[in-house]
Coordinates of C-alpha atoms in Angstrom, one line a residue:
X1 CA 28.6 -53.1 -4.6
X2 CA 30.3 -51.1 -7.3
X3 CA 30.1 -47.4 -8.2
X4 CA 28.0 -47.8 -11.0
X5 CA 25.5 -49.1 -8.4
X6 CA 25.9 -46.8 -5.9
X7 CA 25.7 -43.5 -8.3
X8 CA 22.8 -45.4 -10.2
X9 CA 20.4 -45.5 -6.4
X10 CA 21.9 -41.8 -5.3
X11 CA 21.1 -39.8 -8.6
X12 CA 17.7 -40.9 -8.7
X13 CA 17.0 -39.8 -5.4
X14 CA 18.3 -36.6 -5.4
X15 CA 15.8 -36.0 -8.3
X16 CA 13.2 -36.7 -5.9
X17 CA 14.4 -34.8 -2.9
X18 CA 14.7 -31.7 -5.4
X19 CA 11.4 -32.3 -7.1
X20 CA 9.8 -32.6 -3.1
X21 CA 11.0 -29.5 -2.4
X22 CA 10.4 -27.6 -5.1
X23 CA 7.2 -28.5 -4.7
X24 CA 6.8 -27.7 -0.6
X25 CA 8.8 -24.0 -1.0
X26 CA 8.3 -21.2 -3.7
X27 CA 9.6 -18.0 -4.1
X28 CA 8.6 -16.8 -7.5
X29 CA 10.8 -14.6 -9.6
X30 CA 8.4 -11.8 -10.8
X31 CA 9.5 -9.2 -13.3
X32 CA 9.2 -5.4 -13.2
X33 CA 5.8 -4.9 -14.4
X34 CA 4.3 -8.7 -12.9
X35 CA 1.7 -8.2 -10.3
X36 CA 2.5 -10.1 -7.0
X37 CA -0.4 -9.5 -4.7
X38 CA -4.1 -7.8 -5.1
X39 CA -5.6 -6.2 -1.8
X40 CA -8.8 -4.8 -0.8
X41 CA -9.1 -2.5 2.1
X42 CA -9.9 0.6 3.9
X43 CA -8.6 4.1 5.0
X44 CA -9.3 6.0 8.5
X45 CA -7.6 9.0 8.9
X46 CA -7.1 9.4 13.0
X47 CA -6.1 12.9 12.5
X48 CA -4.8 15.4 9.4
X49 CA -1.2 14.4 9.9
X50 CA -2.0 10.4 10.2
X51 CA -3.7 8.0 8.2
X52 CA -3.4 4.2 8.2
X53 CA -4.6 1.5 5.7
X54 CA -6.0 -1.6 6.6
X55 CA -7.1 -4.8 4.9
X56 CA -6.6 -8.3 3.4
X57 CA -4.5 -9.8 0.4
X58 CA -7.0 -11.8 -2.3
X59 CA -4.1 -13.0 -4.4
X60 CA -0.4 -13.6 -3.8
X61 CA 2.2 -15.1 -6.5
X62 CA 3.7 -17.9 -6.5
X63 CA 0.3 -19.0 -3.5
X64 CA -1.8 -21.7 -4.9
X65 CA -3.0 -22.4 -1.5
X66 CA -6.5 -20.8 -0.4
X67 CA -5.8 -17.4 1.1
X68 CA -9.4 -17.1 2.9
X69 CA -10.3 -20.0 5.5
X70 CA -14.7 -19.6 4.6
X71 CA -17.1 -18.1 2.0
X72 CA -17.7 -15.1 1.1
X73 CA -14.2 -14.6 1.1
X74 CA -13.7 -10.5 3.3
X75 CA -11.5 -9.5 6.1
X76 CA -13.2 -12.2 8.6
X77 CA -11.8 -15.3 7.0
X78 CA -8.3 -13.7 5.1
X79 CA -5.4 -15.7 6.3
X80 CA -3.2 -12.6 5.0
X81 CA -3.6 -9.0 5.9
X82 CA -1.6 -5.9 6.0
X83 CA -1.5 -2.6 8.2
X84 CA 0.2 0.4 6.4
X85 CA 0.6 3.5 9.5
X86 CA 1.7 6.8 7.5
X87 CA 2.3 10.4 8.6
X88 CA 1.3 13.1 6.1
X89 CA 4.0 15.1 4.9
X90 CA 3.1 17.5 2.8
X91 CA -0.1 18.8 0.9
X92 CA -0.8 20.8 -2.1
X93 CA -4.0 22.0 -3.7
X94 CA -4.1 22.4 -7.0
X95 CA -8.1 23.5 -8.7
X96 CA -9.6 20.8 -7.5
X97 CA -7.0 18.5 -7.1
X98 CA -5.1 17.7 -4.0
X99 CA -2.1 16.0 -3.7
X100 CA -0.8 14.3 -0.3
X101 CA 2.3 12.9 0.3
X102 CA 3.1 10.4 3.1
X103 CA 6.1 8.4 4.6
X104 CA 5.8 5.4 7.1
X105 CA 5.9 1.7 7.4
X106 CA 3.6 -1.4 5.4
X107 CA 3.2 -4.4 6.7
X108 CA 1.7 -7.8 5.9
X109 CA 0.9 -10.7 8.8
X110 CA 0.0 -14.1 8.1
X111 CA -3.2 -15.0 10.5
X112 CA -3.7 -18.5 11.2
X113 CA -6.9 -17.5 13.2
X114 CA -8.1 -15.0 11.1
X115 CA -10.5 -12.1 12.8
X116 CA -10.3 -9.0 10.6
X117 CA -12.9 -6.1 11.8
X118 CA -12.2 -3.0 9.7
X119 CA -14.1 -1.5 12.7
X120 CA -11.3 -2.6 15.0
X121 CA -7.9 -1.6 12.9
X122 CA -5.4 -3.9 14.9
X123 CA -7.4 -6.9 14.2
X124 CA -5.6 -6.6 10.7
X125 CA -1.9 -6.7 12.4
X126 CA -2.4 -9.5 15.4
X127 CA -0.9 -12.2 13.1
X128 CA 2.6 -13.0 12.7
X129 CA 4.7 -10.2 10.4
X130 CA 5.7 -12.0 6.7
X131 CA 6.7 -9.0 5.0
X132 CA 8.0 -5.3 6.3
X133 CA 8.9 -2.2 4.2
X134 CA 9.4 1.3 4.6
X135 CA 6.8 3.7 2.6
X136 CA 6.4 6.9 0.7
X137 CA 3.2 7.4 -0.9
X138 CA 1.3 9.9 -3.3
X139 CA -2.4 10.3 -2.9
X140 CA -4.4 11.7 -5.5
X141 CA -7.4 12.9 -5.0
X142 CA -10.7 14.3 -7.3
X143 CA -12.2 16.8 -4.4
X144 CA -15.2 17.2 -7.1
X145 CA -15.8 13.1 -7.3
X146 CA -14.0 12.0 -3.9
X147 CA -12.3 9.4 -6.2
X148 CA -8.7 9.0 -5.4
X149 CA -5.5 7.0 -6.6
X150 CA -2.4 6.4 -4.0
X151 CA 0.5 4.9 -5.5
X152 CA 2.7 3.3 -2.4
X153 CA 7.0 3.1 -3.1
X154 CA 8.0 0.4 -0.7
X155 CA 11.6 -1.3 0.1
X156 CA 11.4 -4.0 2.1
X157 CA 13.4 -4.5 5.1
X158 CA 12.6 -7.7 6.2
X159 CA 10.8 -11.1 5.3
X160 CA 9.9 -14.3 7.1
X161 CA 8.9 -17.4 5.4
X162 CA 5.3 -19.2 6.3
X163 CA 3.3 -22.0 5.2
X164 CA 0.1 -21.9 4.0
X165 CA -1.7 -25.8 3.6
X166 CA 1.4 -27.3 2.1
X167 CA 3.2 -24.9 1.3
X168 CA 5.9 -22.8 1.8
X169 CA 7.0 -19.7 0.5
X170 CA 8.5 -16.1 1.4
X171 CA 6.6 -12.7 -0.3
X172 CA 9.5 -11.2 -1.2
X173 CA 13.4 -10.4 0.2
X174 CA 14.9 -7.8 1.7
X175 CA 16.3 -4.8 -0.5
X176 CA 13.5 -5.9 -3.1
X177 CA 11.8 -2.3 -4.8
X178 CA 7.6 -3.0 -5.1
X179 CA 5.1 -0.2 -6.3
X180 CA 1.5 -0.7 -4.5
X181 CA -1.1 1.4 -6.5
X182 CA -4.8 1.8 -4.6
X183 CA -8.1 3.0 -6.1
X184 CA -9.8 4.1 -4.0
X185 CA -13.5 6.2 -3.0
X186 CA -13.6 9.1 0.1
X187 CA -16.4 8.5 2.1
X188 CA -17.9 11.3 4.9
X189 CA -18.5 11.1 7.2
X190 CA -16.2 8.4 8.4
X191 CA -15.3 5.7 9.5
X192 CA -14.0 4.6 7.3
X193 CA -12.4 7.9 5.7
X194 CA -12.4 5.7 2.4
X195 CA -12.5 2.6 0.8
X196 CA -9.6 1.3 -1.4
X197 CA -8.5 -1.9 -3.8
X198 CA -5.2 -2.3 -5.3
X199 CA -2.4 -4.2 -7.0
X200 CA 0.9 -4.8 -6.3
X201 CA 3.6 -5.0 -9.0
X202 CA 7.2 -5.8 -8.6
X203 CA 10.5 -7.1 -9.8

């Protein structure tokens, strides 16, 4: 067999080993103002110094897999959820505008049995951790209207890939800068202490 041969059966088939595995893993390369995920969620407030956020991505970049496993898609068939667990920092009053500031840690879990109960908050971080970052955050909130905005800063610190149907992929990588922004609604008397949907954007 010659080398013309031998290249001619090898280059072929690297084509197709590349092609299969571009097609089993993704990773999408988003730019700064791209969004990567959407959530939907809620907010209990344990006590003044605490809050946590809870909930379920309904769109991930990159995913074209189904990210809920029944109809209507909500928290008791999401295959991805996060858990956000903050401690307030600071608070200022300004008219009738108040402005909390928070630091902690977000996290998303990929749940291959998926029981979300906003009722019962660690339901949404039972699964297995895809995505970790550390938090500061910025609520904003109307004391007139109870309507509120909180615009998350994370840096992740760690990511693990998953698979979802046939595919593979990882929601980010370490080091990477993402901006979360929530709107959100107060609601008293809790639980929950509000009710919140977002967007993440990244690069």
């Amino acid at each position: 067999m010659n080398q013309k041969t031998i290249c001619g059966g090898i280059i072929p088939m690297l084509v197709l080993v590349a092609a299969m595995v571009s097609h089993v893993y993704s990773q999408p390369k988003n730019n700064a103002e791209q969004v990567t995920m959407e959530l939907i969620g809620q907010v209990t407030n344990p006590s003044p110094a605490t809050s946590i956020q809870i909930g379920y991505l309904t769109y991930a970049n990159g995913l074209e897999s189904e990210l809920f496993t029944g109809v209507p898609n909500n928290e008791t068939n999401a295959l991805l959820t996060f858990f956000s667990d903050t401690v307030t920092t600071r608070v200022i009053n300004n008219g009738t505008i108040r402005t909390i500031n928070r630091r902690g840690t977000f996290m998303i879990y990929l749940d291959t049995t998926p029981n979300g109960d906003f009722a019962d908050p660690d339901t949404f971080r039972d699964g297995s951790p895809v995505l970790t970052a550390d938090l500061r955050h910025q609520v904003i909130v109307d004391t007139i209207t109870s309507a509120f905005t909180a615009t998350f800063t994370l840096t992740v610190t760690s990511v693990e890939g998953f698979e979802i149907g046939s595919q593979y992929t990882r929601l980010g990588r370490v080091g990477q800068k993402l901006r979360l922004t929530f709107f959100g609604h107060l609601n008293s008397p809790g639980p929950p202490s509000g009710y919140i949907s977002g967007m993440m954007i990244g690069s």
